C-alpha cells in the first residue's frame, strides 16, 4: 500500500501554529491590561484631589478674582506692567496688602517706605485701586498666588499620549493587527500544506495533472485587434488633452497656498478664540486699496502684557512652549525687553511671506468691497477664524470674481454712494435689488487697467 503522506505530522504542525498564535495573543493582551491598570488606578486619586486653601482664603475663587481684576497688569511668574505675584503673601504683611490693593496711591502719599519702594521699582506706574474688593476677596487672591507653580511631569517611557484612544483600555489596535497578521500567515502556510498533500494524493493514485496550455500574451492579442487599438488611441488622446488643459488652467492659481511664516500667527486663536475683529489688525482694508500687513506695534498693544499663552491654548500639534517661543520672536523683532518692560531700540524686520498675489493688470479695491459694499472678509478669505495657518481660500481667478459679481446683490440700504445710480438702474432692469454685474461689475475697465 502506497503512503499518502504523513498526516499526523501535518496535524501536529497545525496544532503548534494555533497554540503559538493563542500564546502570543494572550501574552499581548496581558501586557496591555497591565499597562492600563496603573492609569486606571491613578485616575480616582487625581479626581479626589481637592484644592488647598492657604492663608485663610480659597485659591479657586482667588484665581477667578485674579483673572478678572489683576491679570491685565500682573502675572504669577513673570514681570509685566506690575511685578510677579507668585508668593506675594510671604513677602508682605496681610494688613499692608489690604491697604495697598484698596488704594495704593494713598499709601504712597502717606510716605509709607515699602509702598514708595514698590512704586519706584515698577517704573512709577500707578496701580489701579480696588476699593470694592473685600478683605476676604484679597485673602482668596493671596491664597491663589501662594500656590506652588505646577511643573509638567515628563511622560514616562512607553506612556500613553493623552487623546490617543487606542491605548485607553482593552486590546490596542497594534495587538489586533498583530493577531490578524499571524492568522493570515497561518492560513497561507495551511494552503501550501494542503496543496502539497493534494499533489501527493494525485501522484499516489496515478492521476496526471494536466499541464497549462500556452496562451498568447495579452499585449499580442490586443495588438491584433485593430478596433481596440483605435478606440484606445482615441481615448488616450482625449484624456491627455483633458489633463493638459486642466494643468494649464491651474497656472497662476494658488488656492490653498499656506506658506510658513517667520512668526507663527494663529488666526484661530486671535480671530476665533479671542474674537478680534479682522479690521482691528487690517485697518487699512476699510479705507484703502490694500488691506496691508499689520504693524508689529499693533501686536504689542496686547502682547506687552501677554508674554505667554494659557495652558488651555496648547493643542496636540502646537504646544504651549511653541506659542511662547513665537511671542519671544515678536519681542525680538520689536526690541522689547519683557523682564524690564521697556523697548531696547534694537529691532529686526520680519519678512512675511505674501499669500495673495494678484496680477499687475488686475485692480482690486478693499475699501470698495469692505466699506461700501459691506462684503465680509470671510467671503473671499474663507473662515479665517478657524485657520491655525493662514491660507489662500479662493482661487481668485477671473471666473470666480465674475460669478461673485453675478450672484451678489449690492447693499443699498443706507448706502448713499449708490443712491442715484440705483434709482436709474432699477428702472432700467425693472428690479428692486441690483447685482454687482447689473451695476457695471462685468465691464472690463472696472478691474483691468
GROMACS .gro file of C-alpha atoms in nm:
model
  449
    1UNK     CA    1   0.000   0.000   0.000
    2UNK     CA    2   0.137   0.339  -0.106
    3UNK     CA    3   0.193   0.611   0.151
    4UNK     CA    4  -0.028   0.915   0.116
    5UNK     CA    5   0.185   1.149   0.324
    6UNK     CA    6   0.239   1.186   0.696
    7UNK     CA    7  -0.100   1.325   0.804
    8UNK     CA    8  -0.012   1.316   1.173
    9UNK     CA    9   0.290   1.542   1.113
   10UNK     CA   10   0.072   1.792   0.926
   11UNK     CA   11  -0.183   1.790   1.208
   12UNK     CA   12   0.090   1.846   1.463
   13UNK     CA   13   0.214   2.146   1.264
   14UNK     CA   14  -0.134   2.299   1.257
   15UNK     CA   15  -0.182   2.244   1.631
   16UNK     CA   16   0.156   2.400   1.705
   17UNK     CA   17   0.074   2.704   1.489
   18UNK     CA   18  -0.262   2.759   1.659
   19UNK     CA   19  -0.104   2.718   2.002
   20UNK     CA   20   0.164   2.972   1.913
   21UNK     CA   21  -0.099   3.221   1.793
   22UNK     CA   22  -0.306   3.188   2.110
   23UNK     CA   23   0.001   3.221   2.332
   24UNK     CA   24   0.113   3.541   2.161
   25UNK     CA   25  -0.238   3.690   2.172
   26UNK     CA   26  -0.286   3.614   2.543
   27UNK     CA   27   0.060   3.748   2.628
   28UNK     CA   28  -0.003   4.073   2.439
   29UNK     CA   29  -0.346   4.113   2.599
   30UNK     CA   30  -0.199   4.059   2.945
   31UNK     CA   31   0.067   4.322   2.880
   32UNK     CA   32  -0.193   4.570   2.756
   33UNK     CA   33  -0.409   4.511   3.063
   34UNK     CA   34  -0.109   4.554   3.292
   35UNK     CA   35  -0.021   4.886   3.127
   36UNK     CA   36  -0.379   5.011   3.151
   37UNK     CA   37  -0.414   4.914   3.517
   38UNK     CA   38  -0.184   5.185   3.664
   39UNK     CA   39  -0.356   5.452   3.458
   40UNK     CA   40  -0.699   5.334   3.571
   41UNK     CA   41  -0.596   5.323   3.933
   42UNK     CA   42  -0.436   5.667   3.913
   43UNK     CA   43  -0.750   5.836   3.783
   44UNK     CA   44  -0.955   5.827   4.106
   45UNK     CA   45  -0.661   5.964   4.303
   46UNK     CA   46  -0.630   6.265   4.074
   47UNK     CA   47  -1.004   6.319   4.076
   48UNK     CA   48  -1.033   6.328   4.454
   49UNK     CA   49  -0.754   6.585   4.498
   50UNK     CA   50  -0.916   6.899   4.643
   51UNK     CA   51  -0.758   7.247   4.605
   52UNK     CA   52  -0.560   7.354   4.907
   53UNK     CA   53  -0.683   7.660   5.097
   54UNK     CA   54  -0.391   7.876   5.207
   55UNK     CA   55  -0.368   8.197   5.405
   56UNK     CA   56  -0.731   8.161   5.509
   57UNK     CA   57  -0.855   8.201   5.151
   58UNK     CA   58  -0.985   7.991   4.865
   59UNK     CA   59  -0.739   7.973   4.574
   60UNK     CA   60  -1.012   7.869   4.331
   61UNK     CA   61  -1.213   8.184   4.398
   62UNK     CA   62  -0.888   8.378   4.410
   63UNK     CA   63  -0.797   8.267   4.058
   64UNK     CA   64  -1.132   8.396   3.930
   65UNK     CA   65  -1.082   8.734   4.102
   66UNK     CA   66  -0.722   8.749   3.980
   67UNK     CA   67  -0.819   8.685   3.616
   68UNK     CA   68  -1.094   8.947   3.636
   69UNK     CA   69  -0.906   9.229   3.809
   70UNK     CA   70  -0.532   9.162   3.814
   71UNK     CA   71  -0.433   8.964   3.505
   72UNK     CA   72  -0.423   9.274   3.281
   73UNK     CA   73  -0.113   9.403   3.464
   74UNK     CA   74   0.024   9.108   3.664
   75UNK     CA   75   0.146   8.756   3.605
   76UNK     CA   76   0.226   8.496   3.865
   77UNK     CA   77   0.576   8.405   3.749
   78UNK     CA   78   0.689   8.690   3.526
   79UNK     CA   79   0.710   9.066   3.548
   80UNK     CA   80   0.453   9.255   3.340
   81UNK     CA   81   0.331   9.610   3.398
   82UNK     CA   82   0.344   9.517   3.764
   83UNK     CA   83   0.568   9.269   3.949
   84UNK     CA   84   0.527   8.891   3.951
   85UNK     CA   85   0.284   8.792   4.226
   86UNK     CA   86   0.381   8.431   4.299
   87UNK     CA   87   0.437   8.406   4.676
   88UNK     CA   88   0.336   8.768   4.742
   89UNK     CA   89   0.173   8.663   5.070
   90UNK     CA   90   0.514   8.568   5.209
   91UNK     CA   91   0.676   8.900   5.107
   92UNK     CA   92   0.438   9.149   5.266
   93UNK     CA   93   0.215   9.163   5.569
   94UNK     CA   94  -0.151   9.098   5.505
   95UNK     CA   95  -0.267   9.427   5.661
   96UNK     CA   96  -0.029   9.620   5.432
   97UNK     CA   97  -0.158   9.430   5.127
   98UNK     CA   98  -0.514   9.525   5.218
   99UNK     CA   99  -0.421   9.894   5.216
  100UNK     CA  100  -0.210   9.865   4.900
  101UNK     CA  101  -0.479   9.690   4.697
  102UNK     CA  102  -0.761   9.913   4.819
  103UNK     CA  103  -0.575  10.234   4.728
  104UNK     CA  104  -0.202  10.223   4.660
  105UNK     CA  105  -0.196  10.596   4.577
  106UNK     CA  106  -0.300  10.699   4.928
  107UNK     CA  107  -0.043  10.463   5.078
  108UNK     CA  108   0.232  10.615   4.865
  109UNK     CA  109   0.126  10.972   4.951
  110UNK     CA  110   0.135  10.884   5.321
  111UNK     CA  111   0.509  10.824   5.285
  112UNK     CA  112   0.499  10.451   5.356
  113UNK     CA  113   0.856  10.338   5.279
  114UNK     CA  114   0.756   9.999   5.150
  115UNK     CA  115   0.487  10.144   4.922
  116UNK     CA  116   0.728  10.405   4.781
  117UNK     CA  117   0.987  10.134   4.714
  118UNK     CA  118   0.740   9.913   4.525
  119UNK     CA  119   0.619  10.215   4.327
  120UNK     CA  120   0.971  10.314   4.220
  121UNK     CA  121   1.077   9.957   4.138
  122UNK     CA  122   0.793   9.933   3.887
  123UNK     CA  123   0.873  10.247   3.685
  124UNK     CA  124   0.637  10.458   3.897
  125UNK     CA  125   0.333  10.314   3.721
  126UNK     CA  126   0.030  10.376   3.946
  127UNK     CA  127  -0.173  10.070   4.039
  128UNK     CA  128  -0.549  10.077   3.983
  129UNK     CA  129  -0.729  10.099   4.321
  130UNK     CA  130  -0.978   9.824   4.407
  131UNK     CA  131  -1.184   9.958   4.699
  132UNK     CA  132  -1.472   9.721   4.612
  133UNK     CA  133  -1.266   9.412   4.695
  134UNK     CA  134  -1.332   9.288   5.045
  135UNK     CA  135  -1.059   9.153   5.270
  136UNK     CA  136  -1.199   8.804   5.209
  137UNK     CA  137  -1.158   8.859   4.834
  138UNK     CA  138  -0.799   8.970   4.886
  139UNK     CA  139  -0.736   8.664   5.105
  140UNK     CA  140  -0.859   8.446   4.819
  141UNK     CA  141  -0.625   8.619   4.572
  142UNK     CA  142  -0.332   8.579   4.814
  143UNK     CA  143  -0.416   8.210   4.855
  144UNK     CA  144  -0.410   8.172   4.477
  145UNK     CA  145  -0.071   8.344   4.447
  146UNK     CA  146   0.073   8.125   4.724
  147UNK     CA  147   0.004   7.802   4.538
  148UNK     CA  148   0.325   7.632   4.418
  149UNK     CA  149   0.400   7.653   4.050
  150UNK     CA  150   0.277   7.346   3.865
  151UNK     CA  151   0.558   7.158   3.694
  152UNK     CA  152   0.459   6.950   3.395
  153UNK     CA  153   0.578   6.595   3.453
  154UNK     CA  154   0.766   6.436   3.167
  155UNK     CA  155   0.581   6.134   3.030
  156UNK     CA  156   0.734   5.804   3.126
  157UNK     CA  157   0.884   5.581   2.863
  158UNK     CA  158   0.607   5.397   2.686
  159UNK     CA  159   0.336   5.608   2.848
  160UNK     CA  160   0.017   5.664   2.655
  161UNK     CA  161  -0.025   6.007   2.498
  162UNK     CA  162  -0.344   6.186   2.608
  163UNK     CA  163  -0.605   6.180   2.337
  164UNK     CA  164  -0.476   5.856   2.188
  165UNK     CA  165  -0.779   5.637   2.232
  166UNK     CA  166  -0.602   5.330   2.102
  167UNK     CA  167  -0.436   5.268   2.439
  168UNK     CA  168  -0.706   5.382   2.680
  169UNK     CA  169  -0.838   5.034   2.756
  170UNK     CA  170  -0.898   4.687   2.618
  171UNK     CA  171  -0.686   4.549   2.339
  172UNK     CA  172  -0.488   4.803   2.139
  173UNK     CA  173  -0.501   4.826   1.761
  174UNK     CA  174  -0.143   4.706   1.736
  175UNK     CA  175  -0.229   4.381   1.916
  176UNK     CA  176  -0.535   4.323   1.698
  177UNK     CA  177  -0.338   4.386   1.379
  178UNK     CA  178  -0.060   4.159   1.501
  179UNK     CA  179  -0.305   3.877   1.575
  180UNK     CA  180  -0.474   3.915   1.234
  181UNK     CA  181  -0.137   3.911   1.060
  182UNK     CA  182  -0.046   3.592   1.243
  183UNK     CA  183  -0.377   3.429   1.141
  184UNK     CA  184  -0.319   3.525   0.778
  185UNK     CA  185   0.031   3.379   0.789
  186UNK     CA  186  -0.103   3.053   0.932
  187UNK     CA  187  -0.371   3.035   0.659
  188UNK     CA  188  -0.106   3.083   0.390
  189UNK     CA  189   0.105   2.803   0.541
  190UNK     CA  190  -0.203   2.579   0.558
  191UNK     CA  191  -0.279   2.641   0.189
  192UNK     CA  192   0.073   2.539   0.090
  193UNK     CA  193   0.045   2.225   0.305
  194UNK     CA  194  -0.295   2.132   0.160
  195UNK     CA  195  -0.165   2.188  -0.193
  196UNK     CA  196   0.132   1.964  -0.117
  197UNK     CA  197  -0.095   1.688   0.026
  198UNK     CA  198  -0.327   1.702  -0.277
  199UNK     CA  199  -0.033   1.665  -0.516
  200UNK     CA  200   0.089   1.361  -0.321
  201UNK     CA  201  -0.260   1.209  -0.325
  202UNK     CA  202  -0.286   1.262  -0.702
  203UNK     CA  203   0.056   1.106  -0.761
  204UNK     CA  204  -0.025   0.807  -0.539
  205UNK     CA  205  -0.345   0.735  -0.732
  206UNK     CA  206  -0.180   0.770  -1.070
  207UNK     CA  207  -0.366   1.088  -1.159
  208UNK     CA  208  -0.184   1.310  -1.403
  209UNK     CA  209  -0.240   1.681  -1.357
  210UNK     CA  210  -0.299   1.843  -1.697
  211UNK     CA  211  -0.027   2.096  -1.777
  212UNK     CA  212  -0.126   2.452  -1.851
  213UNK     CA  213  -0.181   2.524  -2.217
  214UNK     CA  214   0.036   2.802  -2.358
  215UNK     CA  215  -0.159   3.121  -2.415
  216UNK     CA  216  -0.097   3.429  -2.626
  217UNK     CA  217   0.032   3.725  -2.425
  218UNK     CA  218  -0.238   3.985  -2.370
  219UNK     CA  219  -0.042   4.260  -2.541
  220UNK     CA  220  -0.014   4.048  -2.859
  221UNK     CA  221  -0.387   3.976  -2.854
  222UNK     CA  222  -0.455   4.347  -2.805
  223UNK     CA  223  -0.225   4.446  -3.093
  224UNK     CA  224  -0.405   4.208  -3.331
  225UNK     CA  225  -0.744   4.366  -3.255
  226UNK     CA  226  -0.744   4.683  -3.466
  227UNK     CA  227  -1.077   4.809  -3.328
  228UNK     CA  228  -0.948   4.804  -2.969
  229UNK     CA  229  -0.629   4.977  -3.076
  230UNK     CA  230  -0.829   5.256  -3.247
  231UNK     CA  231  -1.067   5.307  -2.952
  232UNK     CA  232  -0.781   5.308  -2.703
  233UNK     CA  233  -0.583   5.558  -2.906
  234UNK     CA  234  -0.879   5.798  -2.924
  235UNK     CA  235  -0.942   5.760  -2.551
  236UNK     CA  236  -0.577   5.831  -2.465
  237UNK     CA  237  -0.571   6.138  -2.689
  238UNK     CA  238  -0.888   6.281  -2.530
  239UNK     CA  239  -0.768   6.201  -2.178
  240UNK     CA  240  -0.429   6.361  -2.247
  241UNK     CA  241  -0.597   6.674  -2.384
  242UNK     CA  242  -0.822   6.691  -2.076
  243UNK     CA  243  -0.535   6.665  -1.829
  244UNK     CA  244  -0.312   6.905  -2.023
  245UNK     CA  245  -0.593   7.162  -2.036
  246UNK     CA  246  -0.660   7.119  -1.663
  247UNK     CA  247  -0.292   7.161  -1.583
  248UNK     CA  248  -0.257   7.474  -1.797
  249UNK     CA  249  -0.567   7.627  -1.637
  250UNK     CA  250  -0.408   7.590  -1.292
  251UNK     CA  251  -0.102   7.800  -1.379
  252UNK     CA  252  -0.101   8.103  -1.152
  253UNK     CA  253  -0.382   7.965  -0.930
  254UNK     CA  254  -0.252   7.925  -0.575
  255UNK     CA  255  -0.564   7.810  -0.395
  256UNK     CA  256  -0.486   7.652  -0.054
  257UNK     CA  257  -0.136   7.802  -0.061
  258UNK     CA  258  -0.026   7.816   0.305
  259UNK     CA  259   0.339   7.924   0.340
  260UNK     CA  260   0.535   7.900   0.664
  261UNK     CA  261   0.568   8.249   0.814
  262UNK     CA  262   0.872   8.376   1.009
  263UNK     CA  263   0.645   8.421   1.312
  264UNK     CA  264   0.365   8.170   1.357
  265UNK     CA  265   0.040   8.366   1.376
  266UNK     CA  266  -0.274   8.173   1.460
  267UNK     CA  267  -0.594   8.331   1.325
  268UNK     CA  268  -0.778   8.056   1.513
  269UNK     CA  269  -0.656   8.195   1.846
  270UNK     CA  270  -0.684   8.566   1.766
  271UNK     CA  271  -0.993   8.591   1.542
  272UNK     CA  272  -1.158   8.271   1.669
  273UNK     CA  273  -1.099   8.216   2.042
  274UNK     CA  274  -1.043   8.584   2.131
  275UNK     CA  275  -1.291   8.727   1.879
  276UNK     CA  276  -1.060   9.003   1.750
  277UNK     CA  277  -1.221   9.182   1.455
  278UNK     CA  278  -1.031   9.148   1.127
  279UNK     CA  279  -1.034   9.526   1.080
  280UNK     CA  280  -0.851   9.582   1.409
  281UNK     CA  281  -0.529   9.443   1.263
  282UNK     CA  282  -0.606   9.504   0.894
  283UNK     CA  283  -0.741   9.855   0.946
  284UNK     CA  284  -0.629   9.971   0.600
  285UNK     CA  285  -0.887   9.742   0.438
  286UNK     CA  286  -1.160   9.989   0.531
  287UNK     CA  287  -1.005  10.297   0.371
  288UNK     CA  288  -0.755  10.191   0.104
  289UNK     CA  289  -0.697   9.961  -0.189
  290UNK     CA  290  -0.476   9.718   0.006
  291UNK     CA  291  -0.556   9.551   0.337
  292UNK     CA  292  -0.192   9.595   0.439
  293UNK     CA  293   0.031   9.399   0.673
  294UNK     CA  294  -0.039   9.494   1.035
  295UNK     CA  295   0.241   9.680   1.208
  296UNK     CA  296   0.409   9.491   1.491
  297UNK     CA  297   0.309   9.782   1.716
  298UNK     CA  298  -0.050   9.662   1.673
  299UNK     CA  299   0.059   9.323   1.806
  300UNK     CA  300   0.229   9.490   2.102
  301UNK     CA  301  -0.094   9.664   2.202
  302UNK     CA  302  -0.188   9.330   2.356
  303UNK     CA  303   0.140   9.142   2.381
  304UNK     CA  304   0.311   9.396   2.607
  305UNK     CA  305   0.116   9.218   2.879
  306UNK     CA  306   0.075   8.876   2.715
  307UNK     CA  307   0.417   8.714   2.720
  308UNK     CA  308   0.284   8.359   2.721
  309UNK     CA  309  -0.032   8.175   2.631
  310UNK     CA  310  -0.256   7.993   2.873
  311UNK     CA  311  -0.227   7.620   2.925
  312UNK     CA  312  -0.563   7.563   2.754
  313UNK     CA  313  -0.436   7.718   2.431
  314UNK     CA  314  -0.199   7.431   2.358
  315UNK     CA  315  -0.302   7.168   2.104
  316UNK     CA  316  -0.160   6.824   2.018
  317UNK     CA  317   0.014   6.983   1.720
  318UNK     CA  318   0.130   7.307   1.883
  319UNK     CA  319   0.242   7.306   2.246
  320UNK     CA  320   0.238   7.595   2.491
  321UNK     CA  321   0.617   7.615   2.466
  322UNK     CA  322   0.585   7.655   2.087
  323UNK     CA  323   0.344   7.950   2.115
  324UNK     CA  324   0.554   8.116   2.387
  325UNK     CA  325   0.861   8.087   2.163
  326UNK     CA  326   0.673   8.264   1.881
  327UNK     CA  327   0.585   8.550   2.118
  328UNK     CA  328   0.955   8.577   2.202
  329UNK     CA  329   1.023   8.615   1.828
  330UNK     CA  330   0.782   8.910   1.826
  331UNK     CA  331   0.964   9.068   2.122
  332UNK     CA  332   1.298   9.023   1.946
  333UNK     CA  333   1.162   9.186   1.630
  334UNK     CA  334   1.030   9.497   1.807
  335UNK     CA  335   1.313   9.513   2.061
  336UNK     CA  336   1.101   9.456   2.371
  337UNK     CA  337   1.269   9.359   2.699
  338UNK     CA  338   0.998   9.164   2.880
  339UNK     CA  339   1.200   9.147   3.202
  340UNK     CA  340   1.247   9.522   3.240
  341UNK     CA  341   0.926   9.605   3.048
  342UNK     CA  342   1.081   9.854   2.808
  343UNK     CA  343   1.198   9.886   2.448
  344UNK     CA  344   1.569   9.840   2.380
  345UNK     CA  345   1.566  10.024   2.047
  346UNK     CA  346   1.720   9.724   1.869
  347UNK     CA  347   1.470   9.599   1.612
  348UNK     CA  348   1.471   9.336   1.340
  349UNK     CA  349   1.248   9.333   1.029
  350UNK     CA  350   1.004   9.046   0.988
  351UNK     CA  351   1.000   8.913   0.632
  352UNK     CA  352   0.639   8.800   0.600
  353UNK     CA  353   0.554   8.570   0.309
  354UNK     CA  354   0.278   8.711   0.091
  355UNK     CA  355  -0.014   8.473   0.030
  356UNK     CA  356  -0.244   8.651  -0.216
  357UNK     CA  357  -0.074   8.776  -0.533
  358UNK     CA  358  -0.294   8.938  -0.796
  359UNK     CA  359  -0.153   9.001  -1.141
  360UNK     CA  360  -0.023   9.351  -1.206
  361UNK     CA  361  -0.301   9.420  -1.456
  362UNK     CA  362  -0.580   9.343  -1.205
  363UNK     CA  363  -0.733   9.621  -0.994
  364UNK     CA  364  -0.898   9.532  -0.664
  365UNK     CA  365  -1.000   9.783  -0.400
  366UNK     CA  366  -1.056   9.656  -0.045
  367UNK     CA  367  -1.236   9.968   0.077
  368UNK     CA  368  -1.489   9.947  -0.208
  369UNK     CA  369  -1.578   9.591  -0.108
  370UNK     CA  370  -1.543   9.613   0.272
  371UNK     CA  371  -1.677   9.962   0.347
  372UNK     CA  372  -1.904  10.044   0.053
  373UNK     CA  373  -2.037   9.700  -0.039
  374UNK     CA  374  -2.023   9.557   0.313
  375UNK     CA  375  -1.863   9.229   0.200
  376UNK     CA  376  -1.746   9.016   0.492
  377UNK     CA  377  -1.378   8.922   0.498
  378UNK     CA  378  -1.472   8.552   0.508
  379UNK     CA  379  -1.638   8.579   0.166
  380UNK     CA  380  -1.300   8.597  -0.006
  381UNK     CA  381  -1.062   8.475   0.261
  382UNK     CA  382  -1.266   8.187   0.398
  383UNK     CA  383  -1.334   8.105   0.766
  384UNK     CA  384  -1.008   8.260   0.887
  385UNK     CA  385  -1.127   8.228   1.247
  386UNK     CA  386  -1.071   7.853   1.213
  387UNK     CA  387  -0.726   7.867   1.046
  388UNK     CA  388  -0.424   7.783   1.253
  389UNK     CA  389  -0.210   7.856   0.946
  390UNK     CA  390  -0.347   8.119   0.708
  391UNK     CA  391  -0.401   8.000   0.351
  392UNK     CA  392  -0.548   8.124   0.024
  393UNK     CA  393  -0.910   8.017   0.043
  394UNK     CA  394  -1.040   8.119  -0.300
  395UNK     CA  395  -0.888   8.053  -0.642
  396UNK     CA  396  -0.900   8.430  -0.714
  397UNK     CA  397  -0.949   8.366  -1.084
  398UNK     CA  398  -1.141   8.587  -1.327
  399UNK     CA  399  -1.424   8.331  -1.338
  400UNK     CA  400  -1.450   8.331  -0.959
  401UNK     CA  401  -1.476   8.711  -0.943
  402UNK     CA  402  -1.733   8.727  -1.226
  403UNK     CA  403  -1.950   8.460  -1.062
  404UNK     CA  404  -1.945   8.661  -0.739
  405UNK     CA  405  -2.048   8.981  -0.923
  406UNK     CA  406  -2.335   8.797  -1.092
  407UNK     CA  407  -2.471   8.649  -0.768
  408UNK     CA  408  -2.401   8.917  -0.507
  409UNK     CA  409  -2.670   9.179  -0.452
  410UNK     CA  410  -2.541   9.527  -0.379
  411UNK     CA  411  -2.614   9.656  -0.032
  412UNK     CA  412  -2.838   9.955  -0.093
  413UNK     CA  413  -2.994  10.030   0.247
  414UNK     CA  414  -2.830  10.337   0.397
  415UNK     CA  415  -2.571  10.344   0.120
  416UNK     CA  416  -2.569  10.695  -0.022
  417UNK     CA  417  -2.286  10.604  -0.256
  418UNK     CA  418  -2.521  10.410  -0.482
  419UNK     CA  419  -2.847  10.601  -0.431
  420UNK     CA  420  -2.858  10.786  -0.764
  421UNK     CA  421  -2.725  10.505  -0.984
  422UNK     CA  422  -2.957  10.257  -0.811
  423UNK     CA  423  -3.265  10.462  -0.898
  424UNK     CA  424  -3.165  10.473  -1.264
  425UNK     CA  425  -3.066  10.107  -1.299
  426UNK     CA  426  -3.359   9.972  -1.102
  427UNK     CA  427  -3.592  10.134  -1.357
  428UNK     CA  428  -3.382  10.002  -1.644
  429UNK     CA  429  -3.385   9.640  -1.526
  430UNK     CA  430  -3.723   9.656  -1.350
  431UNK     CA  431  -3.590   9.510  -1.023
  432UNK     CA  432  -3.563   9.626  -0.665
  433UNK     CA  433  -3.228   9.461  -0.594
  434UNK     CA  434  -2.930   9.501  -0.821
  435UNK     CA  435  -2.631   9.270  -0.851
  436UNK     CA  436  -2.278   9.397  -0.895
  437UNK     CA  437  -2.293   9.276  -1.256
  438UNK     CA  438  -2.601   9.489  -1.327
  439UNK     CA  439  -2.418   9.792  -1.188
  440UNK     CA  440  -2.127   9.752  -1.428
  441UNK     CA  441  -1.936   9.485  -1.245
  442UNK     CA  442  -1.869   9.294  -1.567
  443UNK     CA  443  -1.715   9.583  -1.759
  444UNK     CA  444  -1.352   9.512  -1.843
  445UNK     CA  445  -1.235   9.854  -1.734
  446UNK     CA  446  -1.366   9.804  -1.380
  447UNK     CA  447  -1.097   9.552  -1.296
  448UNK     CA  448  -0.834   9.587  -1.568
  449UNK     CA  449  -0.615   9.886  -1.646
   0.00000   0.00000   0.00000
